[in-house]
Amino acid sequence: MPELNGSALSPVWMLPFAGILLSIALVPLTAPNFWRHHFGKASAFWALAFVVPFATIFGLDLALREIIHTLLLEFLPFIILLLALFTVTGGIHVRGNLHGSPAVNTAFLATGTALASVMGTTGAAMLLIRPLLRANDNRKHRAHVVVFFIFLVANVGGALTPLGDPPLFLGFLKGVDFFWTMKSMFLPTVTITAVLLMLFWLVDRFFSAQERDERMAQFDPTPYSPLGVEGGPNLALLGGIIAVVLMSGLWQPDLKISVYGTDLELQNLVRDGALLGITWLSSRFTPARIRHANRFEWGPIVEVAKLFAGIFLTIIPAIAIMRAGNEGVLAPLLALVTGDGGAPDNLRYFWLTGILSSVLDNAPTYLVFFNLAGGDAAALMGPLAGTLTAISAGAVFMGAMTYIGNAPNFMVKTIAESAGVKMPGFFAYLAWSALTLVPVFALTSWLFF
């Protein structure tokens, strides 16, 4: 059976991967209309830029094996979970309205942060951003509320389970235990969350007091009414998602089928089939008024599916090169995160993973550094546990540094702007995150890495 030898690959093979990531990072900012209509074509272009030369040079048989392996074992499970979470959480609506005082806003952020590891950062962000905006629609200073919401709910809160953030689910698919993530990430996550919630309360208290002093409080267009939740059956379906993902990690029947050299294990087939069934149940039986109240649409998940299909294909040679270690062309990068004695430097892993996650999507960045650290889940949960914790923390936490670091960030920004909030631009947001998050991450690295 042919195998891809990463040590024989030149850096040229990573150009399509770099191209699609740079396209995702830059084109939506520089040419938003073009991107809105042609992002699928851009993803297909970069995928073909890898697949066609690869099949020509290495042969169609090896190309098919690598593509089928990647699509069946990595891309499809990844996108099926996101689809299920997106559909189910889109069928849960929080109605009513509170007044956005510092205490209420802090409670909103704390609740969303806790929910993010259960329903995913995208699900928690989409569930709570509109109620939070309604609570603050009579205030002049609101942008900081949304900025901290992105920090906490759309990023930090997803660090405790593979359901929380896409990078961690990719680790789960690679063999990382479901509960290992919670144990290893609990203290860093709680520390960052506590510091950011305290900072937010101080900032929001300052702006709230300024508004009172300047008599800026305006008539509330959405008066107080008690909060309530609609879509109860989807809460049960959310529990079903958690159950089937847990099942796939705990139930090991040792039964599999082979598709062109790729082994598909029974527990994973059952998981993906159950998730698709849950998705169908939610889409079929959720009342239309609930999805309409949430302004639910399929566009975001379609965009994620098309873009990540390209990402997963173009990352094939990058992962092979990473696995080659010192024999591959990225040996200097490996040396950069390796200490003098040959052991991984966890501090460097944390910052390098985080910096790249800030400017690229954090899911493929996680994969790159996971494989750079050896790609063996058992070793990374054992003697190299600190390294995997550093990679996980860097990918999840520092996805908050820019609008493009994690998928929900830009979605939250768009929803806030449609509600009349004047959000900071790309570089202004970067200034917010640099001043707020970098000191918190420095504290985190000092305490844990």
Coordinates of C-alpha atoms in Angstrom, one line a residue:
M1 CA 0.0 0.0 0.0
P2 CA 1.6 3.4 -1.0
E3 CA 2.3 5.9 1.7
L4 CA 3.0 9.6 1.5
N5 CA 6.6 10.2 2.6
G6 CA 6.7 13.7 4.2
S7 CA 10.5 13.8 4.1
A8 CA 10.5 13.8 0.3
L9 CA 8.1 16.8 0.0
S10 CA 9.4 20.4 -0.7
P11 CA 7.8 23.5 0.9
V12 CA 6.1 24.2 -2.5
W13 CA 3.5 21.6 -1.6
M14 CA 2.3 23.8 1.3
L15 CA 1.6 26.8 -0.9
P16 CA -2.1 25.8 -1.5
F17 CA -2.6 25.5 2.3
A18 CA -1.0 28.9 2.8
G19 CA -3.1 30.3 0.0
I20 CA -6.4 29.2 1.3
L21 CA -5.7 30.4 4.8
L22 CA -4.5 33.8 3.6
S23 CA -7.6 34.0 1.4
I24 CA -9.8 33.4 4.4
A25 CA -7.9 35.9 6.4
L26 CA -7.6 38.8 3.9
V27 CA -10.2 38.6 1.1
P28 CA -13.3 39.1 3.3
L29 CA -11.7 42.3 4.6
T30 CA -10.4 43.6 1.3
A31 CA -13.1 42.4 -1.1
P32 CA -16.1 41.4 0.9
N33 CA -18.6 41.4 -2.0
F34 CA -16.3 39.1 -4.1
W35 CA -15.8 36.8 -1.1
R36 CA -19.5 36.6 -0.3
H37 CA -20.3 35.3 -3.8
H38 CA -17.2 33.3 -4.6
F39 CA -15.7 31.8 -1.4
G40 CA -16.7 28.3 -2.6
K41 CA -14.8 28.8 -5.8
A42 CA -11.8 30.1 -4.0
S43 CA -11.8 27.0 -1.8
A44 CA -12.1 24.7 -4.8
F45 CA -9.3 26.5 -6.6
W46 CA -6.8 26.0 -3.8
A47 CA -7.9 22.4 -3.3
L48 CA -7.4 21.6 -7.0
A49 CA -4.1 23.5 -6.9
F50 CA -2.9 20.7 -4.6
V51 CA -4.9 17.7 -5.8
V52 CA -4.1 18.0 -9.6
P53 CA -0.3 18.3 -9.3
F54 CA -0.2 15.7 -6.5
A55 CA -2.1 13.1 -8.5
T56 CA 0.1 13.9 -11.6
I57 CA 3.4 13.5 -9.8
F58 CA 2.6 10.8 -7.1
G59 CA 0.0 8.9 -9.0
L60 CA -3.8 8.7 -8.8
D61 CA -3.8 5.7 -6.4
L62 CA -1.9 7.5 -3.7
A63 CA -3.9 10.7 -4.2
L64 CA -7.2 8.9 -3.9
R65 CA -6.0 7.1 -0.7
E66 CA -4.9 10.4 0.9
I67 CA -8.1 12.3 -0.1
I68 CA -10.5 9.5 1.0
H69 CA -8.7 9.1 4.3
T70 CA -8.9 12.8 5.0
L71 CA -12.5 13.3 3.9
L72 CA -13.9 10.2 5.7
L73 CA -11.9 10.3 8.9
E74 CA -11.4 14.0 9.5
F75 CA -13.6 16.4 7.4
L76 CA -16.9 14.6 7.4
P77 CA -17.0 13.9 11.2
F78 CA -15.9 17.5 11.8
I79 CA -18.5 19.1 9.7
I80 CA -21.3 16.7 10.8
L81 CA -20.8 17.7 14.4
L82 CA -20.7 21.4 13.5
L83 CA -23.9 20.9 11.5
A84 CA -25.7 19.2 14.3
L85 CA -24.7 21.8 16.9
F86 CA -25.6 24.6 14.5
T87 CA -29.0 23.2 13.7
V88 CA -30.0 22.3 17.2
T89 CA -28.8 25.5 18.9
G90 CA -30.5 27.5 16.1
G91 CA -33.8 25.9 17.3
I92 CA -33.4 27.3 20.9
H93 CA -34.7 30.9 21.4
V94 CA -34.2 33.1 24.4
R95 CA -37.1 35.5 24.6
G96 CA -37.6 38.4 26.9
N97 CA -35.4 41.3 27.9
L98 CA -33.3 42.5 30.9
H99 CA -31.7 45.8 31.5
G100 CA -28.0 45.8 30.7
S101 CA -26.5 46.8 33.9
P102 CA -22.8 45.8 34.7
A103 CA -24.1 42.9 36.9
V104 CA -26.6 41.7 34.3
N105 CA -24.0 41.9 31.5
T106 CA -21.4 40.1 33.5
A107 CA -23.9 37.4 34.3
F108 CA -24.7 37.1 30.6
L109 CA -21.0 36.6 29.7
A110 CA -20.5 34.1 32.5
T111 CA -23.5 32.1 31.4
G112 CA -22.4 32.1 27.8
T113 CA -18.9 31.1 28.7
A114 CA -20.1 28.1 30.7
L115 CA -22.5 27.1 27.9
A116 CA -19.8 27.3 25.2
S117 CA -18.2 24.0 26.1
V118 CA -21.5 22.3 26.0
M119 CA -23.1 23.6 22.8
G120 CA -19.9 25.0 21.1
T121 CA -18.7 28.5 20.8
T122 CA -20.8 29.1 17.7
G123 CA -24.0 27.8 19.3
A124 CA -23.5 29.7 22.6
A125 CA -22.7 32.9 20.7
M126 CA -25.6 32.7 18.4
L127 CA -28.0 31.8 21.3
L128 CA -27.0 34.7 23.5
I129 CA -25.7 37.6 21.4
R130 CA -29.2 38.9 20.4
P131 CA -30.6 38.8 24.0
L132 CA -27.5 40.6 25.1
L133 CA -27.9 43.3 22.4
R134 CA -31.5 43.8 23.4
A135 CA -30.5 44.2 27.0
N136 CA -28.2 47.0 26.1
D137 CA -30.1 48.7 23.3
N138 CA -30.7 51.8 25.4
R139 CA -27.1 52.4 26.1
K140 CA -24.7 54.6 24.2
H141 CA -21.5 52.6 24.9
R142 CA -22.1 49.0 23.8
A143 CA -19.1 48.0 21.7
H144 CA -17.1 46.9 24.7
V145 CA -19.9 44.5 25.7
V146 CA -19.7 42.7 22.3
V147 CA -15.8 42.7 22.4
F148 CA -15.7 40.9 25.7
F149 CA -18.5 38.6 24.5
I150 CA -16.2 37.6 21.6
F151 CA -13.3 37.1 24.0
L152 CA -15.3 34.9 26.4
V153 CA -18.3 33.2 24.8
A154 CA -16.9 32.9 21.3
N155 CA -13.5 31.7 22.3
V156 CA -12.4 31.1 25.9
G157 CA -15.6 29.3 27.0
G158 CA -15.1 26.5 24.4
A159 CA -11.9 25.2 26.0
L160 CA -13.2 22.5 28.2
T161 CA -14.6 19.8 25.9
P162 CA -14.2 18.7 22.3
L163 CA -17.7 20.0 21.7
G164 CA -16.6 23.5 22.6
D165 CA -14.3 24.5 19.8
P166 CA -13.4 22.9 16.5
P167 CA -9.6 22.5 17.3
L168 CA -10.4 20.3 20.3
F169 CA -12.8 18.1 18.3
L170 CA -10.1 17.6 15.8
G171 CA -7.9 16.4 18.7
F172 CA -10.7 14.1 19.8
L173 CA -10.8 12.6 16.3
K174 CA -7.1 12.1 16.5
G175 CA -7.6 10.0 19.7
V176 CA -7.5 12.6 22.6
D177 CA -9.8 11.4 25.4
F178 CA -13.0 13.5 25.8
F179 CA -12.5 14.1 29.5
W180 CA -8.7 14.7 29.2
T181 CA -9.4 18.1 27.7
M182 CA -11.6 19.1 30.7
K183 CA -9.0 18.0 33.2
S184 CA -6.0 19.6 31.5
M185 CA -7.7 22.9 30.5
F186 CA -9.8 23.5 33.6
L187 CA -7.4 25.7 35.6
P188 CA -6.2 27.8 32.7
T189 CA -9.8 28.3 31.5
V190 CA -11.1 29.3 34.9
T191 CA -8.2 31.6 35.5
I192 CA -8.6 33.5 32.3
T193 CA -12.4 33.6 32.6
A194 CA -12.3 35.0 36.1
V195 CA -9.8 37.7 35.2
L196 CA -11.7 38.7 32.0
L197 CA -15.0 38.8 33.8
M198 CA -13.5 41.1 36.5
L199 CA -12.0 43.4 33.9
F200 CA -15.3 43.5 32.0
W201 CA -17.3 44.4 35.1
L202 CA -14.8 47.3 35.8
V203 CA -15.0 48.6 32.2
D204 CA -18.8 48.3 32.0
R205 CA -19.2 49.9 35.4
F206 CA -17.0 52.8 34.2
F207 CA -19.1 53.3 31.0
S208 CA -22.4 52.9 32.8
A209 CA -21.4 55.5 35.4
Q210 CA -20.3 57.9 32.6
E211 CA -23.7 57.5 30.9
R212 CA -25.5 58.3 34.1
D213 CA -23.3 61.3 34.8
E214 CA -23.7 62.6 31.2
R215 CA -27.5 61.9 31.3
M216 CA -27.0 59.6 28.2
A217 CA -29.5 57.0 29.2
Q218 CA -32.2 56.8 26.6
F219 CA -35.7 55.4 26.3
D220 CA -35.5 51.6 26.2
P221 CA -36.9 50.3 22.9
T222 CA -37.3 46.9 24.4
P223 CA -38.8 47.2 27.9
Y224 CA -38.1 44.7 30.6
S225 CA -39.8 41.3 30.4
P226 CA -38.8 38.0 32.0
L227 CA -36.5 35.7 30.2
G228 CA -37.8 32.5 28.8
V229 CA -36.5 29.7 26.6
E230 CA -38.4 28.3 23.6
G231 CA -37.4 25.1 21.8
G232 CA -37.3 22.7 24.7
P233 CA -37.1 19.6 22.4
N234 CA -33.8 21.0 21.0
L235 CA -32.4 21.0 24.5
A236 CA -33.0 17.3 24.7
L237 CA -31.4 16.9 21.2
L238 CA -28.4 18.8 22.5
G239 CA -28.1 16.2 25.3
G240 CA -28.3 13.6 22.5
I241 CA -25.3 15.2 20.8
I242 CA -23.2 15.0 23.9
A243 CA -24.3 11.4 24.5
V244 CA -23.3 10.1 21.1
V245 CA -20.0 11.9 21.0
L246 CA -19.2 10.4 24.5
M247 CA -20.3 7.0 23.2
S248 CA -17.9 7.1 20.3
G249 CA -15.0 7.7 22.7
L250 CA -16.1 5.1 25.3
W251 CA -17.6 2.2 23.2
Q252 CA -14.9 0.3 21.4
P253 CA -16.4 -2.7 19.6
D254 CA -13.4 -3.3 17.5
L255 CA -15.5 -3.6 14.3
K256 CA -14.6 -1.7 11.2
I257 CA -15.0 -1.5 7.4
S258 CA -12.3 -0.5 5.0
V259 CA -12.8 2.0 2.2
Y260 CA -9.9 2.2 -0.2
G261 CA -7.4 1.6 2.6
T262 CA -9.2 3.8 5.2
D263 CA -10.6 1.9 8.2
L264 CA -14.0 3.3 9.4
E265 CA -14.7 2.1 13.0
L266 CA -18.3 1.2 13.9
Q267 CA -18.5 3.5 16.9
N268 CA -17.6 6.5 14.7
L269 CA -20.1 5.5 12.0
V270 CA -22.8 5.2 14.6
R271 CA -21.9 8.6 16.0
D272 CA -22.0 10.3 12.7
G273 CA -25.2 8.6 11.7
A274 CA -26.8 9.6 15.0
L275 CA -25.7 13.2 14.6
L276 CA -27.2 13.4 11.1
G277 CA -30.4 11.9 12.6
I278 CA -30.5 14.5 15.3
T279 CA -29.9 17.2 12.7
W280 CA -32.9 16.0 10.7
L281 CA -35.2 15.8 13.7
S282 CA -34.3 19.4 14.7
S283 CA -34.7 20.8 11.2
R284 CA -38.0 18.9 10.7
F285 CA -39.8 19.5 14.0
T286 CA -38.6 22.9 15.2
P287 CA -41.4 25.5 14.7
A288 CA -40.5 28.0 12.0
R289 CA -41.3 30.9 14.3
I290 CA -38.4 29.9 16.6
R291 CA -35.8 29.9 13.8
H292 CA -37.3 33.1 12.4
A293 CA -36.9 34.7 15.8
N294 CA -33.3 33.6 15.8
R295 CA -32.9 34.9 12.2
F296 CA -31.6 31.4 11.5
E297 CA -30.2 30.7 8.0
W298 CA -28.0 27.9 6.6
G299 CA -25.5 30.3 5.0
P300 CA -22.9 30.2 7.7
I301 CA -22.6 26.4 7.9
V302 CA -22.5 26.1 4.1
E303 CA -19.6 28.6 4.1
V304 CA -17.8 26.6 6.8
A305 CA -18.3 23.3 5.0
K306 CA -17.0 24.6 1.7
L307 CA -14.0 26.4 3.2
F308 CA -13.0 23.5 5.5
A309 CA -13.2 21.0 2.6
G310 CA -10.5 23.0 1.0
I311 CA -8.5 23.3 4.2
F312 CA -8.6 19.6 5.0
L313 CA -7.4 18.7 1.5
T314 CA -4.6 21.3 1.2
I315 CA -3.3 20.5 4.7
I316 CA -2.4 16.9 3.7
P317 CA 1.2 17.6 2.6
A318 CA 1.7 20.0 5.6
I319 CA 0.8 17.2 8.0
A320 CA 3.0 14.7 6.2
I321 CA 5.9 17.1 6.5
M322 CA 5.2 17.6 10.2
R323 CA 5.2 13.9 10.8
A324 CA 8.6 13.6 9.1
G325 CA 10.0 15.7 12.0
N326 CA 13.7 16.5 11.7
E327 CA 13.8 14.8 8.3
G328 CA 11.2 17.2 6.8
V329 CA 11.7 20.7 5.5
L330 CA 10.0 22.2 8.6
A331 CA 12.8 20.9 10.9
P332 CA 13.6 24.6 11.8
L333 CA 10.1 25.1 13.1
L334 CA 10.5 21.9 15.2
A335 CA 13.8 23.3 16.5
L336 CA 12.0 26.5 17.4
V337 CA 9.7 24.8 19.8
T338 CA 12.3 22.3 21.1
G339 CA 14.4 23.1 24.2
D340 CA 18.1 22.6 24.6
G341 CA 17.7 19.0 25.9
G342 CA 15.4 17.9 23.0
A343 CA 12.2 18.2 25.0
P344 CA 9.3 20.3 23.7
D345 CA 9.3 23.9 25.0
N346 CA 5.7 24.2 26.1
L347 CA 5.8 28.0 26.5
R348 CA 6.9 28.4 22.8
Y349 CA 4.2 25.9 21.7
F350 CA 1.6 28.0 23.6
W351 CA 2.6 31.3 22.0
L352 CA 3.4 30.1 18.5
T353 CA 0.1 28.1 18.3
G354 CA -1.7 31.1 19.6
I355 CA -0.1 33.7 17.4
L356 CA -0.8 31.7 14.3
S357 CA -4.4 31.0 15.5
S358 CA -4.8 34.8 15.8
V359 CA -4.2 35.4 12.1
L360 CA -5.3 32.0 10.7
D361 CA -8.2 29.8 11.6
N362 CA -7.4 28.0 14.8
A363 CA -8.6 24.6 13.7
P364 CA -5.9 23.9 11.1
T365 CA -3.3 25.7 13.2
Y366 CA -4.1 23.2 16.0
L367 CA -3.6 20.3 13.6
V368 CA -0.3 21.6 12.4
F369 CA 1.2 21.9 15.9
F370 CA -0.5 18.6 17.1
N371 CA 1.5 16.8 14.3
L372 CA 4.6 18.9 14.9
A373 CA 4.6 17.5 18.5
G374 CA 4.5 14.0 17.1
G375 CA 0.8 13.4 16.4
D376 CA 0.6 10.5 18.8
A377 CA -2.5 11.1 21.1
A378 CA -1.4 8.6 23.7
A379 CA 2.0 10.2 24.1
L380 CA 0.5 13.7 24.1
M381 CA -1.9 12.8 26.9
G382 CA 0.9 11.1 28.8
P383 CA 4.5 12.3 29.1
L384 CA 3.8 15.2 26.7
A385 CA 0.6 16.3 28.4
G386 CA 1.9 19.8 29.0
T387 CA 2.7 20.2 25.3
L388 CA -0.8 19.2 24.3
T389 CA -2.3 21.5 26.9
A390 CA -0.1 24.4 25.6
I391 CA -1.2 23.7 22.0
S392 CA -4.9 23.4 23.0
A393 CA -4.8 26.6 25.1
G394 CA -3.0 28.6 22.4
A395 CA -5.4 27.6 19.7
V396 CA -8.6 28.1 21.7
F397 CA -7.7 31.2 23.8
M398 CA -5.8 33.2 21.1
G399 CA -8.5 32.7 18.5
A400 CA -10.0 35.7 20.3
M401 CA -7.1 38.0 19.2
T402 CA -8.6 39.0 15.9
Y403 CA -12.0 38.8 14.1
I404 CA -10.6 36.0 11.9
G405 CA -9.1 33.8 14.6
N406 CA -12.4 31.8 15.1
A407 CA -15.5 31.5 13.0
P408 CA -18.0 33.0 15.6
N409 CA -16.0 36.2 16.0
F410 CA -17.0 37.7 12.7
M411 CA -20.5 36.4 12.9
V412 CA -21.0 38.2 16.3
K413 CA -19.5 41.4 14.8
T414 CA -21.9 41.2 11.9
I415 CA -25.0 40.7 14.1
A416 CA -23.9 43.5 16.4
E417 CA -23.5 45.9 13.6
S418 CA -26.8 45.0 12.1
A419 CA -28.3 45.9 15.5
G420 CA -26.7 49.4 15.3
V421 CA -23.6 48.8 17.4
K422 CA -20.6 50.7 16.1
M423 CA -18.0 47.9 16.3
P424 CA -14.2 48.5 16.1
G425 CA -12.6 47.8 12.8
F426 CA -10.0 45.1 12.3
F427 CA -7.0 47.0 13.8
A428 CA -9.1 48.7 16.5
Y429 CA -10.3 45.3 17.6
L430 CA -6.7 44.1 17.6
A431 CA -5.8 47.0 19.8
W432 CA -8.6 46.0 22.2
S433 CA -7.4 42.4 22.3
A434 CA -3.7 43.3 22.6
L435 CA -4.3 45.6 25.6
T436 CA -6.7 43.2 27.3
L437 CA -5.8 39.7 26.3
V438 CA -2.0 39.7 25.9
P439 CA -1.4 40.6 29.6
V440 CA -3.9 37.8 30.6
F441 CA -2.1 35.3 28.3
A442 CA 1.2 36.3 29.8
L443 CA -0.1 35.6 33.2
T444 CA -1.5 32.3 32.0
S445 CA 1.9 31.3 30.5
W446 CA 3.7 32.2 33.7
L447 CA 1.3 30.2 35.8
F448 CA 0.9 27.1 33.6
F449 CA 3.6 26.8 30.9

